[in-house]
PDB file of C-alpha atoms in Angstrom:
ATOM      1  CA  UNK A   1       0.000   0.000   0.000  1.00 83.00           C
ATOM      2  CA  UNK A   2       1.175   3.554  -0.770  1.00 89.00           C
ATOM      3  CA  UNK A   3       1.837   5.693   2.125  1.00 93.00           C
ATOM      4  CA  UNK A   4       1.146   9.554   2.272  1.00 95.00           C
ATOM      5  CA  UNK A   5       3.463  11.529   4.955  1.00 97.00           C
ATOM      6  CA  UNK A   6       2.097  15.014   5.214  1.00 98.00           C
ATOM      7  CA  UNK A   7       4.554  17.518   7.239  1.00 98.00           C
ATOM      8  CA  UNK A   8       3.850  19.687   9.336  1.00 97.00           C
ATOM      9  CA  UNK A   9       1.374  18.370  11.831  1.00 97.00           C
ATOM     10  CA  UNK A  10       0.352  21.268  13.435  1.00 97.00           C
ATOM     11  CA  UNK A  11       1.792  25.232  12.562  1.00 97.00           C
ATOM     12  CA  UNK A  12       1.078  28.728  13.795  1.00 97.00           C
ATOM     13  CA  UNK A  13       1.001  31.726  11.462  1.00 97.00           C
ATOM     14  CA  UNK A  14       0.141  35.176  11.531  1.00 97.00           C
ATOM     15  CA  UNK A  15      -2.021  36.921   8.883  1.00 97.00           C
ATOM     16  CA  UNK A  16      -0.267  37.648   5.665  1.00 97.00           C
ATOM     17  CA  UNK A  17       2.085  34.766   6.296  1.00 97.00           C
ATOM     18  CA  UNK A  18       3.007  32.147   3.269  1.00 98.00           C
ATOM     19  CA  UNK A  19       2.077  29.140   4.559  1.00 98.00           C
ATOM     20  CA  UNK A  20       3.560  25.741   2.720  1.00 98.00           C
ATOM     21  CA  UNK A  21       2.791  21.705   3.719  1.00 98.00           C
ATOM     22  CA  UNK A  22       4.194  18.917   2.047  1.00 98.00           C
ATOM     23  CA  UNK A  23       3.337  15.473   1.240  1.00 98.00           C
ATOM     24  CA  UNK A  24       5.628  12.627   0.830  1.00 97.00           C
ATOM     25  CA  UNK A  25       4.102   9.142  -1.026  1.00 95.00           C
ATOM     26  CA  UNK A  26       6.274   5.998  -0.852  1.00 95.00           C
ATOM     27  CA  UNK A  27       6.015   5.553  -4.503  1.00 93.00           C
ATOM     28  CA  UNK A  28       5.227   7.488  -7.389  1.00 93.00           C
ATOM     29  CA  UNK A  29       1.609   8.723  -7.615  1.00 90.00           C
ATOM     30  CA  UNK A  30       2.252  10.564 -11.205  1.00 90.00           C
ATOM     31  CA  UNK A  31      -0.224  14.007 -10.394  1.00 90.00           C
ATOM     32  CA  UNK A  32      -3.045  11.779  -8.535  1.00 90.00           C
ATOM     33  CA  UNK A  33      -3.030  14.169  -5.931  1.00 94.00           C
ATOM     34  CA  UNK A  34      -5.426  15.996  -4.273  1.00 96.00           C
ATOM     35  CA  UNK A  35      -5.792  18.806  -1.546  1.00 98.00           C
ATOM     36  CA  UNK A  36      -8.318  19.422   1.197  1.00 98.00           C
ATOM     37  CA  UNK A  37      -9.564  21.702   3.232  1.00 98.00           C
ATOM     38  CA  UNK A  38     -11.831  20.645   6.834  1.00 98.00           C
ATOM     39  CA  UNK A  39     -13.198  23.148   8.975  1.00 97.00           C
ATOM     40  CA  UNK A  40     -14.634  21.925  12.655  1.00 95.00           C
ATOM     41  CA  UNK A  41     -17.805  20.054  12.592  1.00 95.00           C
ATOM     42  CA  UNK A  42     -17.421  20.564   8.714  1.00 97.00           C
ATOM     43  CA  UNK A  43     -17.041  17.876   6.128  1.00 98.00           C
ATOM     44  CA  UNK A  44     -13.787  18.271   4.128  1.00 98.00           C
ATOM     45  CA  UNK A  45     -13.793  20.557   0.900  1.00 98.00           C
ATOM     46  CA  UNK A  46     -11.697  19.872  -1.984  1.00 97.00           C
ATOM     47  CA  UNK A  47      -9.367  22.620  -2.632  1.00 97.00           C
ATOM     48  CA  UNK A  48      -6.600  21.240  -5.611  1.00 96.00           C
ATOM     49  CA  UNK A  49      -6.924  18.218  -7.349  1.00 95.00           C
ATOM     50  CA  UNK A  50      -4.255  16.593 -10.032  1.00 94.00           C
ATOM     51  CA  UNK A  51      -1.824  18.064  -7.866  1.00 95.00           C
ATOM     52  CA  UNK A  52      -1.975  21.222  -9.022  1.00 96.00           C
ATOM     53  CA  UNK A  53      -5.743  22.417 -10.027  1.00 95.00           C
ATOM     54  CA  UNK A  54      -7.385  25.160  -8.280  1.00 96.00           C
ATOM     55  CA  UNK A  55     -10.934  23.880  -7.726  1.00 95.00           C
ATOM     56  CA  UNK A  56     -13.648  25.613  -9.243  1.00 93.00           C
ATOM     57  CA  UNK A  57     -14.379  28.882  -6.897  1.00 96.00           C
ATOM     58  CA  UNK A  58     -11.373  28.518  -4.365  1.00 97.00           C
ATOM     59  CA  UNK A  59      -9.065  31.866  -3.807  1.00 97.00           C
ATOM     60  CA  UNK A  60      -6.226  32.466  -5.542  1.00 97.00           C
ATOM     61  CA  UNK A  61      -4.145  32.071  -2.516  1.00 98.00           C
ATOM     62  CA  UNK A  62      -4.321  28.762  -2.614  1.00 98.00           C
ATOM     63  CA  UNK A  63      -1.641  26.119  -4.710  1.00 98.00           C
ATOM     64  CA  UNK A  64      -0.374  23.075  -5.179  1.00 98.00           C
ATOM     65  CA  UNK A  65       2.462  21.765  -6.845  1.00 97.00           C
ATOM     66  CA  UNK A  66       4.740  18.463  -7.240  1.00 96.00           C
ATOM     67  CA  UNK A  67       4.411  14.998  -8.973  1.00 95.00           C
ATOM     68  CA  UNK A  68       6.044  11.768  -8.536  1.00 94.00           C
ATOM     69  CA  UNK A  69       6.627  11.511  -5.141  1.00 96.00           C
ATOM     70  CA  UNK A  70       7.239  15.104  -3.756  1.00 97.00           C
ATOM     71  CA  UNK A  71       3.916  17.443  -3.230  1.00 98.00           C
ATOM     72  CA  UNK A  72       3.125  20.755  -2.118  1.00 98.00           C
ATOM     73  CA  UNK A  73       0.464  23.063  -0.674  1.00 98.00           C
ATOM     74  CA  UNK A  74       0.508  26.639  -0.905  1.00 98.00           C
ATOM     75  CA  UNK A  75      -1.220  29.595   1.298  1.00 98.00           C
ATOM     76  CA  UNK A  76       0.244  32.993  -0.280  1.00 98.00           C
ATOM     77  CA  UNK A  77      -1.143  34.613   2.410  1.00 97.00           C
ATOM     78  CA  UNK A  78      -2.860  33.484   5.490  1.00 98.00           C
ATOM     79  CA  UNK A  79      -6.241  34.828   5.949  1.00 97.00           C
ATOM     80  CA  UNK A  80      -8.372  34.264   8.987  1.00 96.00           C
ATOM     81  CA  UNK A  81     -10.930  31.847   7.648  1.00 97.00           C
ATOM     82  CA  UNK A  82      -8.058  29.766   6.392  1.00 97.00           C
ATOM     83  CA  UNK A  83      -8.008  28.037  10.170  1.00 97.00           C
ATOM     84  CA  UNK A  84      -8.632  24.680   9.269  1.00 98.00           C
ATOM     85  CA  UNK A  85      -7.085  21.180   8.901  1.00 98.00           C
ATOM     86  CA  UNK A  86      -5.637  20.278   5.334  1.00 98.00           C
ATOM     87  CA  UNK A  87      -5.344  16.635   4.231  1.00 98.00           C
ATOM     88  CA  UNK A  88      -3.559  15.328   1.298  1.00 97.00           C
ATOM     89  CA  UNK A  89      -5.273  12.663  -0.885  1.00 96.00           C
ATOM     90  CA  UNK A  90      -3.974  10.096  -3.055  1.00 94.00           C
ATOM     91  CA  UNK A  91      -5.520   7.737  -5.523  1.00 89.00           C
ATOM     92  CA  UNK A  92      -5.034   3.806  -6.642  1.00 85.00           C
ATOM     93  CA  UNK A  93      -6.717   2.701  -9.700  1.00 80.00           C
ATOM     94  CA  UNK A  94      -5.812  -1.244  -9.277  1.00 79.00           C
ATOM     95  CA  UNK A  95      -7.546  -1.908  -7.030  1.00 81.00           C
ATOM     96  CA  UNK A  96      -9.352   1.226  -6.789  1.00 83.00           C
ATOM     97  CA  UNK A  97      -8.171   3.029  -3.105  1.00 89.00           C
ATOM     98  CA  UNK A  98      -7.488   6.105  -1.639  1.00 93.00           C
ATOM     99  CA  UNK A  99      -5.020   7.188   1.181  1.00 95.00           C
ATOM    100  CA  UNK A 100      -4.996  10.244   3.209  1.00 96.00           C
ATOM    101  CA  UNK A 101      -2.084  12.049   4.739  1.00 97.00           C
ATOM    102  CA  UNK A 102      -2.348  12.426   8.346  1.00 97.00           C
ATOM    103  CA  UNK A 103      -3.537  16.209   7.964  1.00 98.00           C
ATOM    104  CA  UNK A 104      -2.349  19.520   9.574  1.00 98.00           C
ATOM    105  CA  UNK A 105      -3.433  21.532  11.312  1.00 98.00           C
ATOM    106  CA  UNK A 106      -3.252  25.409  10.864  1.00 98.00           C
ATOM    107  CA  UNK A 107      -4.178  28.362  14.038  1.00 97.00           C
ATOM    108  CA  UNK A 108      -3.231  31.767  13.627  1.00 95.00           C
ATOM    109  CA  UNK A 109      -0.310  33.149  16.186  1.00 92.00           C
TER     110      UNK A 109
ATOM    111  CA  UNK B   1     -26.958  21.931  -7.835  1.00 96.00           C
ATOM    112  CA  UNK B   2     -25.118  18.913  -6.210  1.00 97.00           C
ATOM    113  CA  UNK B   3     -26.440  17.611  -3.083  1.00 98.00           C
ATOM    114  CA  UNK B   4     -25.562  14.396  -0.911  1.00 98.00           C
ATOM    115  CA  UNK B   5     -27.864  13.971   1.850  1.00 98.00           C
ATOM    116  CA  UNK B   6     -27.164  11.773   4.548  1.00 98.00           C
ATOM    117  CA  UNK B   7     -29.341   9.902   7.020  1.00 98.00           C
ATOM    118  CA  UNK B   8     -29.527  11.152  10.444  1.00 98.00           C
ATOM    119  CA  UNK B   9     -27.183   9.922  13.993  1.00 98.00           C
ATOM    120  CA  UNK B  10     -27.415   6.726  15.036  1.00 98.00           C
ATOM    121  CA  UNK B  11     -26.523   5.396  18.149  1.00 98.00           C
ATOM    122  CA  UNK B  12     -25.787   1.684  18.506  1.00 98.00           C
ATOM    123  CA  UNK B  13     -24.707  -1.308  20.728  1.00 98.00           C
ATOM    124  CA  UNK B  14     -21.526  -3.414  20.157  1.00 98.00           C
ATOM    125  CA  UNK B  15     -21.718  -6.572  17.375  1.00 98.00           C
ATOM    126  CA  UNK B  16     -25.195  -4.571  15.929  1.00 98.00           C
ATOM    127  CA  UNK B  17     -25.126  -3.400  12.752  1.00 98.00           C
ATOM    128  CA  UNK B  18     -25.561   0.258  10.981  1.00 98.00           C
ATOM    129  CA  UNK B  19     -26.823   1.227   7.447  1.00 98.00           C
ATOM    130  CA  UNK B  20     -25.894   5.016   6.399  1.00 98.00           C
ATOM    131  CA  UNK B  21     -27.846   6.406   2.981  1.00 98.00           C
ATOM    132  CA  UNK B  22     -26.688   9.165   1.082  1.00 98.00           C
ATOM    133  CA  UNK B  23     -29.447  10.524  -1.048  1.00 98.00           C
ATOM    134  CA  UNK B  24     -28.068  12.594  -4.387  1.00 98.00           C
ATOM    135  CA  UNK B  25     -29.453  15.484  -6.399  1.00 98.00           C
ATOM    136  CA  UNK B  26     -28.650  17.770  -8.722  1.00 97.00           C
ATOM    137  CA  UNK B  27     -26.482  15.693 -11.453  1.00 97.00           C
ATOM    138  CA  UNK B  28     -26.729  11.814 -13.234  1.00 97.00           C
ATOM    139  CA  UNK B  29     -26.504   9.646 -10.366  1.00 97.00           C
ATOM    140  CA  UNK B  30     -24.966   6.608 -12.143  1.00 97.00           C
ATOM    141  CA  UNK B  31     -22.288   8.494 -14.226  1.00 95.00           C
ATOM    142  CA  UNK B  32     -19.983   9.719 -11.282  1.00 95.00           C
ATOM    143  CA  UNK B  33     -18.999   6.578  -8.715  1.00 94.00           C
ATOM    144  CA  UNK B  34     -19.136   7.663  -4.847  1.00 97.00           C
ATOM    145  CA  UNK B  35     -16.392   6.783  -1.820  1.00 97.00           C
ATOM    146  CA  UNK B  36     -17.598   6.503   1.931  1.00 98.00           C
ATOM    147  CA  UNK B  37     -14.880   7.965   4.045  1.00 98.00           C
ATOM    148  CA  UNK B  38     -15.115   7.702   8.233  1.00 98.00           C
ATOM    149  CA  UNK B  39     -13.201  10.533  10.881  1.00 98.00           C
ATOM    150  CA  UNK B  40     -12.989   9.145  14.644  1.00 98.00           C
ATOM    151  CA  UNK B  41     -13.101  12.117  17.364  1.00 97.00           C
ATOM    152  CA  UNK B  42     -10.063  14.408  16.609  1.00 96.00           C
ATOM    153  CA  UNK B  43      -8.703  11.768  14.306  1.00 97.00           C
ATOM    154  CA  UNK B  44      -8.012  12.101  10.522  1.00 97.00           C
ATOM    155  CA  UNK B  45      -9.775  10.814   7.279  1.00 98.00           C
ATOM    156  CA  UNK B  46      -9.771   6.945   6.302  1.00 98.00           C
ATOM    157  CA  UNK B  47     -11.501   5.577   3.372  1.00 97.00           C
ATOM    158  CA  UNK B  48     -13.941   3.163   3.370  1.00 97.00           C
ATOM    159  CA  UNK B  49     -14.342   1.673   0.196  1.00 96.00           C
ATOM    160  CA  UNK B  50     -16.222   3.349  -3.311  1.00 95.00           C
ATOM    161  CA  UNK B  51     -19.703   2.045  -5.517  1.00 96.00           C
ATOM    162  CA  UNK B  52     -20.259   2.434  -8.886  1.00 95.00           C
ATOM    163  CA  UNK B  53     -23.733   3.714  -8.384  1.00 97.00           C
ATOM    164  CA  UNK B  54     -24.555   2.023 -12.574  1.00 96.00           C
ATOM    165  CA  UNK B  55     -23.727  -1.215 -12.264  1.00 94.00           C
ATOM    166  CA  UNK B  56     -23.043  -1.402  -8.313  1.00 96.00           C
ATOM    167  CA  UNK B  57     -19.724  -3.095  -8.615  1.00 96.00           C
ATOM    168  CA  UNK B  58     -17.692  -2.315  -5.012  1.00 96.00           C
ATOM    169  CA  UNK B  59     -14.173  -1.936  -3.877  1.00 95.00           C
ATOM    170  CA  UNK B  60     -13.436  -2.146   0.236  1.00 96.00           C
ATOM    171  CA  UNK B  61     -10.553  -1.062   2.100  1.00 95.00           C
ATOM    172  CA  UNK B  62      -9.112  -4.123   3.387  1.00 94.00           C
ATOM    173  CA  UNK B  63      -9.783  -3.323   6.792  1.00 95.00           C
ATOM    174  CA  UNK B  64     -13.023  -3.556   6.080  1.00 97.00           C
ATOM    175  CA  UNK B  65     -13.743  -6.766   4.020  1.00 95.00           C
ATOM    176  CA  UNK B  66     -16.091  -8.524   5.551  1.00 96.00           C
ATOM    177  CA  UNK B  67     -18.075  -6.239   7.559  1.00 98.00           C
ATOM    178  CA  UNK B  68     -18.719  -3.467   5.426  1.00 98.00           C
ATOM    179  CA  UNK B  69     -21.294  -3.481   2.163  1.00 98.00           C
ATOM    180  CA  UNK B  70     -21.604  -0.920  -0.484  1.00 98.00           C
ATOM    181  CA  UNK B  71     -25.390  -1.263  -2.478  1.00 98.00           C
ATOM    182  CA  UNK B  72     -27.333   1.722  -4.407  1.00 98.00           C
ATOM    183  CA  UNK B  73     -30.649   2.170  -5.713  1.00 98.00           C
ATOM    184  CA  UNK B  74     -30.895   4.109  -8.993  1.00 97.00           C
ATOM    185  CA  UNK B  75     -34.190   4.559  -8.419  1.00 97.00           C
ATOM    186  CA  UNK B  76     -34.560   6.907  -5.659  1.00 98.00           C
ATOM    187  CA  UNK B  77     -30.282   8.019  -6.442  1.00 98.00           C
ATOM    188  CA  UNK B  78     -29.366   6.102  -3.160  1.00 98.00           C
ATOM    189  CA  UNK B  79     -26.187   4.959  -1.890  1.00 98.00           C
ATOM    190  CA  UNK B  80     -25.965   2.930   1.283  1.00 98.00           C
ATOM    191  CA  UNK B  81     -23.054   2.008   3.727  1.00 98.00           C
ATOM    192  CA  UNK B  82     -23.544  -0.631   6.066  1.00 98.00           C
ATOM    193  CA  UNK B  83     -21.197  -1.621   8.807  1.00 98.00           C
ATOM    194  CA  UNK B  84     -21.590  -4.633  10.822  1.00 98.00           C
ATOM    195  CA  UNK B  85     -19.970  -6.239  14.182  1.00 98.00           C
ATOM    196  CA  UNK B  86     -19.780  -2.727  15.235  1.00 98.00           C
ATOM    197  CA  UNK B  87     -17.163  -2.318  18.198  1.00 98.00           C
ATOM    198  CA  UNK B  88     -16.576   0.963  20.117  1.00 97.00           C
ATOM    199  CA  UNK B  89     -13.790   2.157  17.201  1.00 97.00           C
ATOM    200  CA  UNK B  90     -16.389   2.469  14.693  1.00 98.00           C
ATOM    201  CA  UNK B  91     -17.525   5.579  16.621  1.00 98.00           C
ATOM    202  CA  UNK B  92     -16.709   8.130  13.850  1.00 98.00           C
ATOM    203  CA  UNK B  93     -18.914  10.459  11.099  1.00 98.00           C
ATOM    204  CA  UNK B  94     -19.164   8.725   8.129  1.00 98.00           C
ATOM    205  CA  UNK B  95     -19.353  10.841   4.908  1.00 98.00           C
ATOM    206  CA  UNK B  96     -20.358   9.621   1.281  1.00 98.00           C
ATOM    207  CA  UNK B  97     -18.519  11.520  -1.685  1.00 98.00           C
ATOM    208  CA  UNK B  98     -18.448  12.014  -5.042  1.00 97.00           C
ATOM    209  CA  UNK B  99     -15.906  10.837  -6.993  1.00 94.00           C
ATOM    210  CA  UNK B 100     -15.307  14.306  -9.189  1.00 90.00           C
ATOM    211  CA  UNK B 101     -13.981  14.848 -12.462  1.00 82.00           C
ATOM    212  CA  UNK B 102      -9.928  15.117 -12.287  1.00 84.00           C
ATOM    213  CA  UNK B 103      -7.825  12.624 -13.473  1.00 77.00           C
ATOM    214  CA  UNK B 104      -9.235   8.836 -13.144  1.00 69.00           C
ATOM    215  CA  UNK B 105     -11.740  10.289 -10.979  1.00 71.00           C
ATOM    216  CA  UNK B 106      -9.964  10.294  -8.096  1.00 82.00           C
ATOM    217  CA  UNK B 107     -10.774  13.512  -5.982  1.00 93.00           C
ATOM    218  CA  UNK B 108     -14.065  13.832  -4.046  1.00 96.00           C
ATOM    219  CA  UNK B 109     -15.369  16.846  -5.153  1.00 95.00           C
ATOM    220  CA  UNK B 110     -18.879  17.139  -3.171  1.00 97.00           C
ATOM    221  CA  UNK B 111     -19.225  15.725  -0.038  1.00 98.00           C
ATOM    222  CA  UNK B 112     -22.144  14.706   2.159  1.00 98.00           C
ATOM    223  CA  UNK B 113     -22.705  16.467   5.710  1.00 98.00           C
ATOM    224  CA  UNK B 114     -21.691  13.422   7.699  1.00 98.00           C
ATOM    225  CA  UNK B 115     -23.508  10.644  10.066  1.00 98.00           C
ATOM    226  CA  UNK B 116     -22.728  10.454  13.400  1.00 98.00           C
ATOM    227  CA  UNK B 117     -22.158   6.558  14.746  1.00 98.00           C
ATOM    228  CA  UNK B 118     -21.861   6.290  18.262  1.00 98.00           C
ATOM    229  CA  UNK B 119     -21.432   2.733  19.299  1.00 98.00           C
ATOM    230  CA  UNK B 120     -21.624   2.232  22.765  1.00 97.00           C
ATOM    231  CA  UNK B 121     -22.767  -0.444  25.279  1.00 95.00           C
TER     232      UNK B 121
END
């Protein structure tokens, strides 16, 4: 099974800050990578997919970059509504399967 | 628009059994497949398993297989998740999602609102 190691855990920024969290899979994942966004008591929203796609209606601020193995999500500048947990996503076609990174956190200092 | 609505909380007693629906609206139920993803308290995202709502062919997690089953019903544009042998870790919100359109269909672009499971004696 692939493994997805998402870094940091937890961070603090303040307002304006670029915020950036990576993801690590144990094997190449070509672009099948997705980003999300979960708010308390909130299901998660999908924020990049294929690695690199802004969803439809998401700000600017956000990004993602990365393929293979080596992934990255972007904040240009930390708002307060941003507070939320972010999970990467990856995908397995055979057998179909998806694996979550272990998500991280994000307060405001 | 698209909508996944989910059944209401359930609470239930170890080794019983729990069936979630997810009722959708607002696109072609059997052209898009769906995933059923679980969060214990405070704890991250683990997937379940996915349905292809058209011809209701299933894929588990291997934790699961055995205890979970996947089955739709085009008619009313139903999905169902049901868990049995529950033990006190299957307390967790269990969400249904879409499986979107991005490459092979693997990012869950709309998401239900989540059923609370509480399994306790």
């Amino acid at each position: 099974d692939i493994q997805m190691t998402q870094s940091p855990s937890s961070l603090s920024a303040s307002v304006g800050d670029r915020v950036t969290i990576t993801c690590q899979a144990s094997q190449d994942i070509s672009n099948y990578l997705n980003w999300y966004q979960q708010k308390p008591g909130k299901a998660p929203k999908l924020l990049i997919y294929d690695a690199s796609n802004l969803e439809t209606g998401v700000p600017s601020r956000f990004s993602g970059s990365g393929s293979g193995t080596d992934f990255t999500f972007t904040i240009s500048s930390l708002q307060p509504e941003d507070i939320a947990t972010y999970y990467c996503q990856q995908y397995d076609n055979l057998p179909p399967r998806i694996t979550f990174g272990g998500g991280t956190k994000v307060e405001i200092k | 628009q698209v909508q996944l609505v989910q059944s209401g909380a359930e609470v239930k007693k170890p080794g019983a059994s729990v069936k979630v629906s997810c009722k959708a609206s607002g696109y072609t139920f059997t052209s898009y497949y769906m995933h059923w993803v679980r969060q214990a308290p405070g704890q991250g995202l683990e997937w379940m398993g996915i349905i292809n709502p058209s011809g209701g062919s299933t894929s588990y997690a291997q934790k699961f297989q055995g205890r979970v089953t996947m089955t739709r019903d085009t008619s009313t544009s139903t999905v169902y998740m049901e868990l049995s042998s529950l033990r006190s870790e299957d307390t967790a919100v269990y969400y249904c999602a879409r499986a979107g359109v991005c490459s092979g269909g693997s990012c869950l672009d709309y998401w239900g609102q989540g059923t609370l499971v509480t399994v306790s004696s």
